[in-house]
PDB file of C-alpha atoms in Angstrom:
ATOM      1  CA  MET A   1      89.165  68.057  99.686  1.00 85.00           C
ATOM      2  CA  GLU A   2      90.581  70.261 102.445  1.00 87.00           C
ATOM      3  CA  LYS A   3      93.858  68.370 102.376  1.00 89.00           C
ATOM      4  CA  ILE A   4      94.240  68.890  98.638  1.00 93.00           C
ATOM      5  CA  LEU A   5      93.654  72.608  99.050  1.00 93.00           C
ATOM      6  CA  ALA A   6      96.136  72.670 101.932  1.00 93.00           C
ATOM      7  CA  VAL A   7      98.773  70.968  99.756  1.00 94.00           C
ATOM      8  CA  VAL A   8      98.240  73.529  96.972  1.00 93.00           C
ATOM      9  CA  VAL A   9      98.478  76.433  99.416  1.00 93.00           C
ATOM     10  CA  ILE A  10     101.613  74.931 100.984  1.00 95.00           C
ATOM     11  CA  ALA A  11     103.218  74.574  97.552  1.00 93.00           C
ATOM     12  CA  LEU A  12     102.509  78.220  96.711  1.00 90.00           C
ATOM     13  CA  LEU A  13     103.781  79.402 100.087  1.00 92.00           C
ATOM     14  CA  LEU A  14     106.923  77.314  99.661  1.00 93.00           C
ATOM     15  CA  TYR A  15     107.500  79.123  96.372  1.00 88.00           C
ATOM     16  CA  VAL A  16     107.084  82.501  98.091  1.00 88.00           C
ATOM     17  CA  ALA A  17     109.365  81.550 101.005  1.00 92.00           C
ATOM     18  CA  GLY A  18     111.949  80.096  98.638  1.00 89.00           C
ATOM     19  CA  ASN A  19     111.927  83.304  96.624  1.00 86.00           C
ATOM     20  CA  ALA A  20     112.481  85.363  99.784  1.00 89.00           C
ATOM     21  CA  PHE A  21     115.393  83.164 100.864  1.00 92.00           C
ATOM     22  CA  TYR A  22     116.824  83.274  97.327  1.00 87.00           C
ATOM     23  CA  ILE A  23     116.919  87.067  97.527  1.00 87.00           C
ATOM     24  CA  VAL A  24     118.651  86.915 100.898  1.00 90.00           C
ATOM     25  CA  PHE A  25     121.501  84.715  99.712  1.00 90.00           C
ATOM     26  CA  LYS A  26     122.177  86.185  96.263  1.00 86.00           C
ATOM     27  CA  THR A  27     124.192  89.304  95.573  1.00 85.00           C
ATOM     28  CA  TYR A  28     122.136  92.449  95.209  1.00 81.00           C
ATOM     29  CA  GLN A  29     122.162  94.270  91.875  1.00 80.00           C
ATOM     30  CA  GLU A  30     120.280  97.463  91.131  1.00 78.00           C
ATOM     31  CA  ASP A  31     118.331  96.085  88.156  1.00 77.00           C
ATOM     32  CA  ASP A  32     117.244  92.789  89.780  1.00 73.00           C
ATOM     33  CA  GLU A  33     113.891  91.175  89.256  1.00 68.00           C
ATOM     34  CA  PHE A  34     112.675  89.821  92.573  1.00 67.00           C
ATOM     35  CA  HIS A  35     110.726  86.869  91.276  1.00 61.00           C
ATOM     36  CA  HIS A  36     111.041  83.993  88.870  1.00 61.00           C
ATOM     37  CA  PRO A  37     108.811  84.429  85.797  1.00 62.00           C
ATOM     38  CA  THR A  38     107.245  80.973  86.135  1.00 62.00           C
ATOM     39  CA  LEU A  39     104.413  82.015  88.454  1.00 60.00           C
ATOM     40  CA  GLU A  40     103.287  85.454  87.344  1.00 66.00           C
ATOM     41  CA  ILE A  41      99.912  84.922  89.026  1.00 66.00           C
ATOM     42  CA  LEU A  42     101.464  85.436  92.470  1.00 69.00           C
ATOM     43  CA  PRO A  43     102.272  89.051  93.315  1.00 78.00           C
ATOM     44  CA  VAL A  44     105.585  88.099  94.936  1.00 79.00           C
ATOM     45  CA  HIS A  45     107.427  90.954  93.264  1.00 80.00           C
ATOM     46  CA  TRP A  46     104.996  93.484  94.786  1.00 83.00           C
ATOM     47  CA  VAL A  47     105.945  92.369  98.282  1.00 86.00           C
ATOM     48  CA  MET A  48     109.659  92.434  97.476  1.00 85.00           C
ATOM     49  CA  ASP A  49     109.370  95.848  95.824  1.00 85.00           C
ATOM     50  CA  PHE A  50     107.546  97.121  98.919  1.00 90.00           C
ATOM     51  CA  LEU A  51     110.274  95.737 101.203  1.00 90.00           C
ATOM     52  CA  LEU A  52     112.908  97.392  99.012  1.00 89.00           C
ATOM     53  CA  PHE A  53     111.006 100.692  99.158  1.00 91.00           C
ATOM     54  CA  ILE A  54     110.798 100.514 102.960  1.00 93.00           C
ATOM     55  CA  SER A  55     114.478  99.694 103.321  1.00 93.00           C
ATOM     56  CA  ARG A  56     115.510 102.564 101.028  1.00 91.00           C
ATOM     57  CA  LYS A  57     113.442 105.021 103.071  1.00 94.00           C
ATOM     58  CA  LEU A  58     114.573 103.784 106.486  1.00 93.00           C
ATOM     59  CA  ALA A  59     118.301 103.220 105.982  1.00 92.00           C
ATOM     60  CA  PRO A  60     121.080 105.316 104.458  1.00 91.00           C
ATOM     61  CA  ALA A  61     122.486 104.307 101.086  1.00 83.00           C
ATOM     62  CA  PRO A  62     125.283 101.954 102.215  1.00 82.00           C
ATOM     63  CA  TYR A  63     123.020 100.012 104.588  1.00 92.00           C
ATOM     64  CA  PHE A  64     119.690  99.632 102.791  1.00 91.00           C
ATOM     65  CA  VAL A  65     120.775  96.380 101.110  1.00 91.00           C
ATOM     66  CA  ALA A  66     121.453  94.775 104.499  1.00 92.00           C
ATOM     67  CA  LEU A  67     118.077  95.981 105.782  1.00 94.00           C
ATOM     68  CA  PHE A  68     116.359  94.704 102.627  1.00 92.00           C
ATOM     69  CA  LYS A  69     117.943  91.282 103.002  1.00 92.00           C
ATOM     70  CA  THR A  70     117.002  91.202 106.697  1.00 95.00           C
ATOM     71  CA  LEU A  71     113.398  92.090 105.901  1.00 95.00           C
ATOM     72  CA  SER A  72     113.333  89.453 103.150  1.00 93.00           C
ATOM     73  CA  PHE A  73     114.672  86.859 105.584  1.00 96.00           C
ATOM     74  CA  LEU A  74     112.002  87.745 108.146  1.00 97.00           C
ATOM     75  CA  TYR A  75     109.324  87.556 105.448  1.00 95.00           C
ATOM     76  CA  GLY A  76     110.599  84.112 104.450  1.00 95.00           C
ATOM     77  CA  LEU A  77     110.502  82.992 108.086  1.00 97.00           C
ATOM     78  CA  LEU A  78     106.935  84.273 108.363  1.00 97.00           C
ATOM     79  CA  MET A  79     105.925  82.204 105.338  1.00 95.00           C
ATOM     80  CA  VAL A  80     107.630  79.111 106.786  1.00 97.00           C
ATOM     81  CA  GLY A  81     105.719  79.697 110.037  1.00 97.00           C
ATOM     82  CA  VAL A  82     102.440  79.864 108.145  1.00 96.00           C
ATOM     83  CA  ILE A  83     103.339  76.621 106.355  1.00 96.00           C
ATOM     84  CA  ILE A  84     104.030  74.922 109.678  1.00 96.00           C
ATOM     85  CA  LEU A  85     100.710  76.136 111.071  1.00 96.00           C
ATOM     86  CA  ILE A  86      98.851  74.807 108.020  1.00 95.00           C
ATOM     87  CA  LEU A  87     100.616  71.465 108.405  1.00 94.00           C
ATOM     88  CA  LEU A  88      99.706  71.295 112.094  1.00 95.00           C
ATOM     89  CA  VAL A  89      96.063  72.119 111.474  1.00 94.00           C
ATOM     90  CA  PHE A  90      95.381  69.904 108.483  1.00 91.00           C
ATOM     91  CA  PHE A  91      97.760  66.972 108.831  1.00 89.00           C
ATOM     92  CA  PHE A  92      98.483  66.431 112.546  1.00 84.00           C
TER      93      PHE A  92
END
């Protein structure tokens, strides 16, 4: 039962990490939605909106997009790290 729950959690975290990496590698537009509408149950867009808010407050106008993409990349790496830890604990 624990392994099934771990697989479900890994799948959801892969979605979150994939969304963060998608934002990093696409071109930024002012009216972007930061999530795919397939999984509305996950508050992924809240995290991305918060990262965008932080980057707008910390960096001047020409540089906030680079800071936002850097923060999104770090968030994606954090999610990948959590996935690796879950894999190590439950499957190895």
